[in-house]
XYZ file of C-alpha atoms in Angstrom:
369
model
C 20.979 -21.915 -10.942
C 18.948 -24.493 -9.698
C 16.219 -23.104 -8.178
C 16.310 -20.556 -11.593
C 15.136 -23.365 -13.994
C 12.474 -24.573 -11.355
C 9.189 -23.860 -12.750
C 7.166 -23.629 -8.575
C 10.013 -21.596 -7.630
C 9.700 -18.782 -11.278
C 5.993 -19.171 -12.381
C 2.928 -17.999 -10.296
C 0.993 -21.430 -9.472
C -2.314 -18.957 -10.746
C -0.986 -18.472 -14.362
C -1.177 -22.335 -15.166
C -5.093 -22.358 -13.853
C -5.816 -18.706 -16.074
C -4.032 -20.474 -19.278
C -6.035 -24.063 -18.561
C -8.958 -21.970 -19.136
C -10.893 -22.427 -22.961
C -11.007 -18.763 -25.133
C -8.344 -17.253 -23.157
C -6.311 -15.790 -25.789
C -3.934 -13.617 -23.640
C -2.749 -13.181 -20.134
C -1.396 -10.699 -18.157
C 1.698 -10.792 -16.699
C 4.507 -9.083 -14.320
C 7.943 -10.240 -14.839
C 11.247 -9.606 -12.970
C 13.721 -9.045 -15.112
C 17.097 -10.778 -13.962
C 19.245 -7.506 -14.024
C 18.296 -4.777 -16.255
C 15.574 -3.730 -18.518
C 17.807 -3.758 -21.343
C 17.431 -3.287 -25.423
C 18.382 -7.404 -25.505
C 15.392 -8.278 -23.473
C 12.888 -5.356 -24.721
C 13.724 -7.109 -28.447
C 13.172 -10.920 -27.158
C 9.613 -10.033 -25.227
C 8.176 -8.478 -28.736
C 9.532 -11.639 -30.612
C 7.037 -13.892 -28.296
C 4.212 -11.041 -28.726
C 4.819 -9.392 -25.371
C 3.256 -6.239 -25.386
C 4.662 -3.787 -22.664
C 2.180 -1.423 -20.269
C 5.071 -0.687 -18.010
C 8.493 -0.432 -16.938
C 8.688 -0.450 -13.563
C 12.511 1.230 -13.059
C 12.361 0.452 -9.385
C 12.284 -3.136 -8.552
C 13.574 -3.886 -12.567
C 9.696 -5.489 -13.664
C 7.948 -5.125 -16.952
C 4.210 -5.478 -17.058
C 2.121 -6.229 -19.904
C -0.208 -8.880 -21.400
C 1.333 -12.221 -23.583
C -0.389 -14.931 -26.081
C -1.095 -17.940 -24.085
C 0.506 -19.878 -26.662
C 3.834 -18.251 -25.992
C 3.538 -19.109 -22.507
C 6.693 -21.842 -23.174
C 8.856 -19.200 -25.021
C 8.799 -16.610 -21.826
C 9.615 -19.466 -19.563
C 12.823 -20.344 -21.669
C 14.245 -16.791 -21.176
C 17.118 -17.295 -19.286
C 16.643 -13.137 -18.414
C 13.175 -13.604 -16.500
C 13.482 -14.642 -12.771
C 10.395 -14.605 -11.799
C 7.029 -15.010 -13.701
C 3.678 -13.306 -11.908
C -0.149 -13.136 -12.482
C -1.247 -9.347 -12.924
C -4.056 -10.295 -10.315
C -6.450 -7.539 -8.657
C -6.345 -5.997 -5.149
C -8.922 -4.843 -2.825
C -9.047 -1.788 -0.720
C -9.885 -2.102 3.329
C -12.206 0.584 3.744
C -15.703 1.702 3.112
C -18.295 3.767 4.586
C -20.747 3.477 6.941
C -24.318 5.261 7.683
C -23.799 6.112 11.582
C -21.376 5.373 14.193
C -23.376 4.775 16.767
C -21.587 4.105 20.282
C -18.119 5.177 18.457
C -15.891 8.026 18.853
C -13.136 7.606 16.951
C -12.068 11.525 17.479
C -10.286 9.603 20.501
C -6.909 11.795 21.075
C -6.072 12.519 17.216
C -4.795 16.269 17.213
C -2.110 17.907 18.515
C -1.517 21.882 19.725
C 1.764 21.633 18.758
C 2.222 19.639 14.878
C 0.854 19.952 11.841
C 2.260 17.868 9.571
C 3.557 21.082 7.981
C 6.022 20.728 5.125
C 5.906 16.667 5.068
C 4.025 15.156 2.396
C 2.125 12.395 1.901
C 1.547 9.713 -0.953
C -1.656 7.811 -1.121
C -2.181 4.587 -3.876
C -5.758 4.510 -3.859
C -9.275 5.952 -6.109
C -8.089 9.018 -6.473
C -8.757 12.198 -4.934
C -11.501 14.942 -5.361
C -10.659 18.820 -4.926
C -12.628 19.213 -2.358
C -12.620 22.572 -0.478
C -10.555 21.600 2.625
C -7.450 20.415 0.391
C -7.215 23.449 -1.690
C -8.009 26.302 0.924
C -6.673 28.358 2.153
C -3.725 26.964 0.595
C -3.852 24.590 -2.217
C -2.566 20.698 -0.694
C -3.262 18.303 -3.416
C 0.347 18.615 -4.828
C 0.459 16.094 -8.053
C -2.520 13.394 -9.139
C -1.790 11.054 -11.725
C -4.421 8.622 -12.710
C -3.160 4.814 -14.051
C -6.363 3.569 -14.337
C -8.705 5.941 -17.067
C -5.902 8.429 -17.810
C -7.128 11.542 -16.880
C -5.579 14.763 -16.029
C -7.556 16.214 -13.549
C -7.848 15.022 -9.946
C -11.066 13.003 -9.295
C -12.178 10.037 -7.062
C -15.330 7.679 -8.503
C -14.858 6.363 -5.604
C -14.364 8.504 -3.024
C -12.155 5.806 -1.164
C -9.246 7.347 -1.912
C -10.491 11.023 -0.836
C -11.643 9.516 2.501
C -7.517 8.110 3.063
C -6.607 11.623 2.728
C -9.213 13.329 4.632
C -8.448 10.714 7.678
C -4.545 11.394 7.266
C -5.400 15.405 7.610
C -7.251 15.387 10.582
C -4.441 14.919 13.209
C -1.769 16.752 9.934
C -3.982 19.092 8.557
C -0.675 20.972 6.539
C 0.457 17.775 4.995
C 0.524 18.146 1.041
C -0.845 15.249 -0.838
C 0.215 13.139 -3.514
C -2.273 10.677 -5.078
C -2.183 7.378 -7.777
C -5.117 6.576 -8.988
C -4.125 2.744 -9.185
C -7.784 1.760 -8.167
C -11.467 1.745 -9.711
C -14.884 3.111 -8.864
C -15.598 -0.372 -7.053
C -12.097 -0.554 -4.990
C -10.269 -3.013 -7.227
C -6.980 -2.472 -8.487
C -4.556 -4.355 -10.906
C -1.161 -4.754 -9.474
C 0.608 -3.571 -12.498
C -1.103 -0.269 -11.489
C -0.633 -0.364 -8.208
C 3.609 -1.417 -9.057
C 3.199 1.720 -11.913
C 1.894 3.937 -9.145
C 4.775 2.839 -6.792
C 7.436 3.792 -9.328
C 5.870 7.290 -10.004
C 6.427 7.797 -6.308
C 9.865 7.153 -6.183
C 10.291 9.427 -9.239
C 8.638 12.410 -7.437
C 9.459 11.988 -3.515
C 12.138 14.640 -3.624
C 10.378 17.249 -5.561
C 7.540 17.095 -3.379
C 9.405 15.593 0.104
C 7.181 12.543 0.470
C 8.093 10.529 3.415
C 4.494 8.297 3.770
C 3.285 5.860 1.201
C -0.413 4.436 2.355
C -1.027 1.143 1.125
C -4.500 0.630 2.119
C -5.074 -2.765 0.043
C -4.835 -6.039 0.346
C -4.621 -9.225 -0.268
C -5.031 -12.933 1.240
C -2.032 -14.804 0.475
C -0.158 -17.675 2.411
C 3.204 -17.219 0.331
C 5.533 -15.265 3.376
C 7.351 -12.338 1.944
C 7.560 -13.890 -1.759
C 4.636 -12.360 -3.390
C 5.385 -9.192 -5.320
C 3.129 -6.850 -3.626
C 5.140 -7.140 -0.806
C 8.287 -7.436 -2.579
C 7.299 -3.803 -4.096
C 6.500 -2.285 -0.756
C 9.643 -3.083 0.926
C 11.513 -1.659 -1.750
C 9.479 1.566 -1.369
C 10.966 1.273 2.135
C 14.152 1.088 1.360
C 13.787 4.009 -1.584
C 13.780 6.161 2.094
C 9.943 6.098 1.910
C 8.034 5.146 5.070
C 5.574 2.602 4.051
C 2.593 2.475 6.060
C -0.671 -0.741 5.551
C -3.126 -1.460 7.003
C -3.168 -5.073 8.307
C -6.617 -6.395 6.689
C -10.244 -6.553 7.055
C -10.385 -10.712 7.560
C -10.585 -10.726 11.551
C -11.602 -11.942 13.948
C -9.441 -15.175 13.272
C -5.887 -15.327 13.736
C -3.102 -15.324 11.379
C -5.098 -13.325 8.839
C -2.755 -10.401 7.863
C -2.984 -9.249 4.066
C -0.155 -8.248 2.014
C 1.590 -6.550 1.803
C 1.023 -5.961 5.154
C 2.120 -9.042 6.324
C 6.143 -7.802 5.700
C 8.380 -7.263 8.364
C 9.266 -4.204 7.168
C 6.402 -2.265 6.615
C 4.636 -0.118 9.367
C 1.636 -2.012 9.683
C -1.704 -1.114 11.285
C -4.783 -2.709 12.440
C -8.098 -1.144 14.187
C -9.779 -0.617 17.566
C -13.044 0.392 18.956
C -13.521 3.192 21.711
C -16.280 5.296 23.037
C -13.631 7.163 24.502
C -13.840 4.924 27.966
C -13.386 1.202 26.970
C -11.232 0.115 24.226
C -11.354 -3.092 22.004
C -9.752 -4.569 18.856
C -12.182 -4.085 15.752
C -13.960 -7.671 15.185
C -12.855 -7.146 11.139
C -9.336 -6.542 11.878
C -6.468 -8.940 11.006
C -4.415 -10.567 13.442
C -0.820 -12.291 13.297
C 1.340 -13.786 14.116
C 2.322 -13.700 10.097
C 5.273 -16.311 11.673
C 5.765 -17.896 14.779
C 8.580 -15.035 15.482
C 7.093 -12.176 13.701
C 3.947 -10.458 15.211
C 1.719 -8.417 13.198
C -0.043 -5.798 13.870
C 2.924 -3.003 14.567
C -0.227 -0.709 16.060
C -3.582 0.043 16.243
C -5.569 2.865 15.340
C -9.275 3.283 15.639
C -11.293 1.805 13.037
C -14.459 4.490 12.849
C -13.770 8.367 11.121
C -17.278 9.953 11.750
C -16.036 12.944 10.164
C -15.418 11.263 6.753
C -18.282 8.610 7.471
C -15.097 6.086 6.902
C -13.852 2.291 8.796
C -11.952 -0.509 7.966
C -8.387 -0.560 8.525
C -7.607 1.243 5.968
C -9.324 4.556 8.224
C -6.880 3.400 10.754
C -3.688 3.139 8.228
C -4.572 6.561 7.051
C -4.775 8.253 10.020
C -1.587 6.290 11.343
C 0.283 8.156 8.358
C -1.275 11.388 9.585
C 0.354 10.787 12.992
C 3.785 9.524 11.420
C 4.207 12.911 9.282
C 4.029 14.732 12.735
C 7.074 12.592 13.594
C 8.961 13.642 10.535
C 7.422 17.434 11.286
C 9.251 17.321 14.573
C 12.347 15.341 14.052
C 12.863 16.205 10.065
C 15.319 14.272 8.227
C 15.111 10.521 10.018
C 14.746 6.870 8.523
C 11.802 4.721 8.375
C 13.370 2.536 10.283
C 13.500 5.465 13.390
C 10.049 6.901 12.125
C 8.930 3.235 13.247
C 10.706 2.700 16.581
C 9.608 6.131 17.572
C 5.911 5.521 16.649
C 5.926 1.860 18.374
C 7.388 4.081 21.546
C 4.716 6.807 21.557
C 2.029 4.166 22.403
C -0.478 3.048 25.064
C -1.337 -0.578 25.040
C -5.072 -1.464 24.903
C -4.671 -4.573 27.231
C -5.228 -7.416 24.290
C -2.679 -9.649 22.878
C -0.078 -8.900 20.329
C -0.920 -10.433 17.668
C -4.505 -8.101 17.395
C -2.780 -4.787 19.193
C 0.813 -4.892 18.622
C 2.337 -2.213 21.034
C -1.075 -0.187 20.579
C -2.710 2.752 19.708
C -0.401 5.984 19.230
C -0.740 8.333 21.692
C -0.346 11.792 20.295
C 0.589 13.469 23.782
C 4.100 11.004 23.375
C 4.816 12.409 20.167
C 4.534 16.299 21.222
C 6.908 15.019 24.046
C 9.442 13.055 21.423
């Protein structure tokens, strides 16, 4: 109980810098709940002024926004573990003009798998109805948009419809599921992104997700305690393979974003080839996240001429295109196995670990698994 009633160890260090600020009248908020998201503690939260934007069934977490002045009354509930900032992500990808002296069409389809009856689950801008996901069957298989409420399937972005596009080209049956947790500029509130999560554990079955792309992130020196990451291994262990990408802050070292800095999670960082020499991206992250715990898992390449698309997030994507071949060929298996088998199917690239990890996939090995 100790560590409980320690205000470092509950409270996000940012929430005492947002409340020292003059005219801030409200802040929001994401708060664990100790054990359940009960009447008792619904009834106390609208007492202090707490006004709910989401239940988040999966990890137990209620979002919403709370008077600064009843910043004291929160921290005496005795029900709250844990006390976070509803900060903003970033996504890693964005698109270029030309791709000069790149080829990233390097190896990325198979004769033998489509991704056929797997689906996919992208957190991200949204998705646009373009021709090539609804014919000549239609793959966009649920959209539901947490950031302007709307109905329809649309991307102001086009980030989002990029993910997916990269994702088809080596799974081109794949259906696709996409939260819109993110805006027109690539920024996304984590209450979103945690909503978006929870819808996807509500629908896997019905639509037989097995990937969730998290192609965000963020720059954080806090190990696996932040809740981003907290939320994505839980994914992981809903029976959901969680696949980031590893971060657009190289070339230094030890510059993973979460949540992609988690054990857990599948995590993927870029390379460069013209199709003879190889290299790591200069913008992609590099462990170790800890001095036994090497990050990148893989690398993909980092340039989609196709979708005019880089970053790491490109290469997350189309790592998640090459996983749902896995789950094409060997159907019902873990995350855990989905994992090992993808670290197996590689070809290393000749650099360290901590920017390659085992290397790229190669897609001959996983016709072969």
């Amino acid at each position: 109980m100790k560590d409980f009633f320690s205000l470092s160890k509950r409270v996000d260090p940012k929430i005492k810098y947002i409340s020292s600020i003059k005219g801030v009248q409200s802040i929001p908020l994401i708060l664990e709940v100790k054990h359940s998201i009960d009447s008792s503690i619904k009834r106390k939260l609208l007492r202090i002024g707490f006004k709910t934007k989401y239940e988040i069934n999966f990890i137990n977490h209620i979002c919403g926004n709370l008077p600064i002045r009843n910043l004291d009354s929160l921290k005496a509930l005795v029900e709250i573990s844990r006390i976070y900032y509803d900060d903003k992500a970033s996504l890693m990808g964005k698109t270029f003009a030309s791709a000069d002296g790149h080829n990233s069409n390097f190896m990325m389809k198979s004769q033998l798998l489509n991704g056929k009856g797997i689906s996919i689950g992208f957190i991200d801008t949204g998705i646009h109805p373009r021709a090539d996901f609804m014919k000549p069957r239609r793959r966009i298989l649920s959209f539901k948009d947490f950031v302007n409420g709307k109905k329809d399937a649309y991307d102001d972005s086009g980030h989002g419809t990029s993910s997916a596009a990269t994702a088809s080209i080596p799974a081109g049956e794949t259906g696709i599921v996409c939260a819109k947790a993110f805006n027109m500029i690539n920024y996304g509130y984590y209450s979103d992104i945690l909503a978006s999560m929870d819808w996807m554990v509500e629908i896997k079955d019905k639509y037989n997700i097995k990937i969730v792309v998290l192609n965000f992130g963020v720059s954080l020196n806090s190990g696996n305690h932040d809740i981003l990451s907290i939320a994505a291994e839980a994914l992981w262990q809903k029976g959901l393979l969680v696949i980031s990408c590893a971060g657009n802050l190289g070339p230094e070292k030890s510059t993973i974003t979460s949540p992609g800095h988690n054990g857990k999670l599948l995590t993927i960082g870029s390379f460069d080839t013209d199709g003879a020499k190889f290299s790591i991206s200069p913008w992609s992250s590099k462990g170790p996240v800890a001095p036994n715990l090497d990050k990148p898992d893989i690398v993909m390449p980092g340039f989609i001429p196709s979708e005019s698309f880089m970053g790491t997030a490109a290469s997350a994507s189309l790592a998640a295109g090459f996983a749902a071949l896995v789950y094409e060929k060997k159907k019902d298996i873990s995350p855990d196995d989905v994992k090992s088998l993808l670290k197996l199917c590689t070809t290393s690239l000749g650099e360290l670990k901590h920017a390659q990890g085992k290397g790229y996939m190669n897609i001959k090995k996983i016709e072969e698994l």
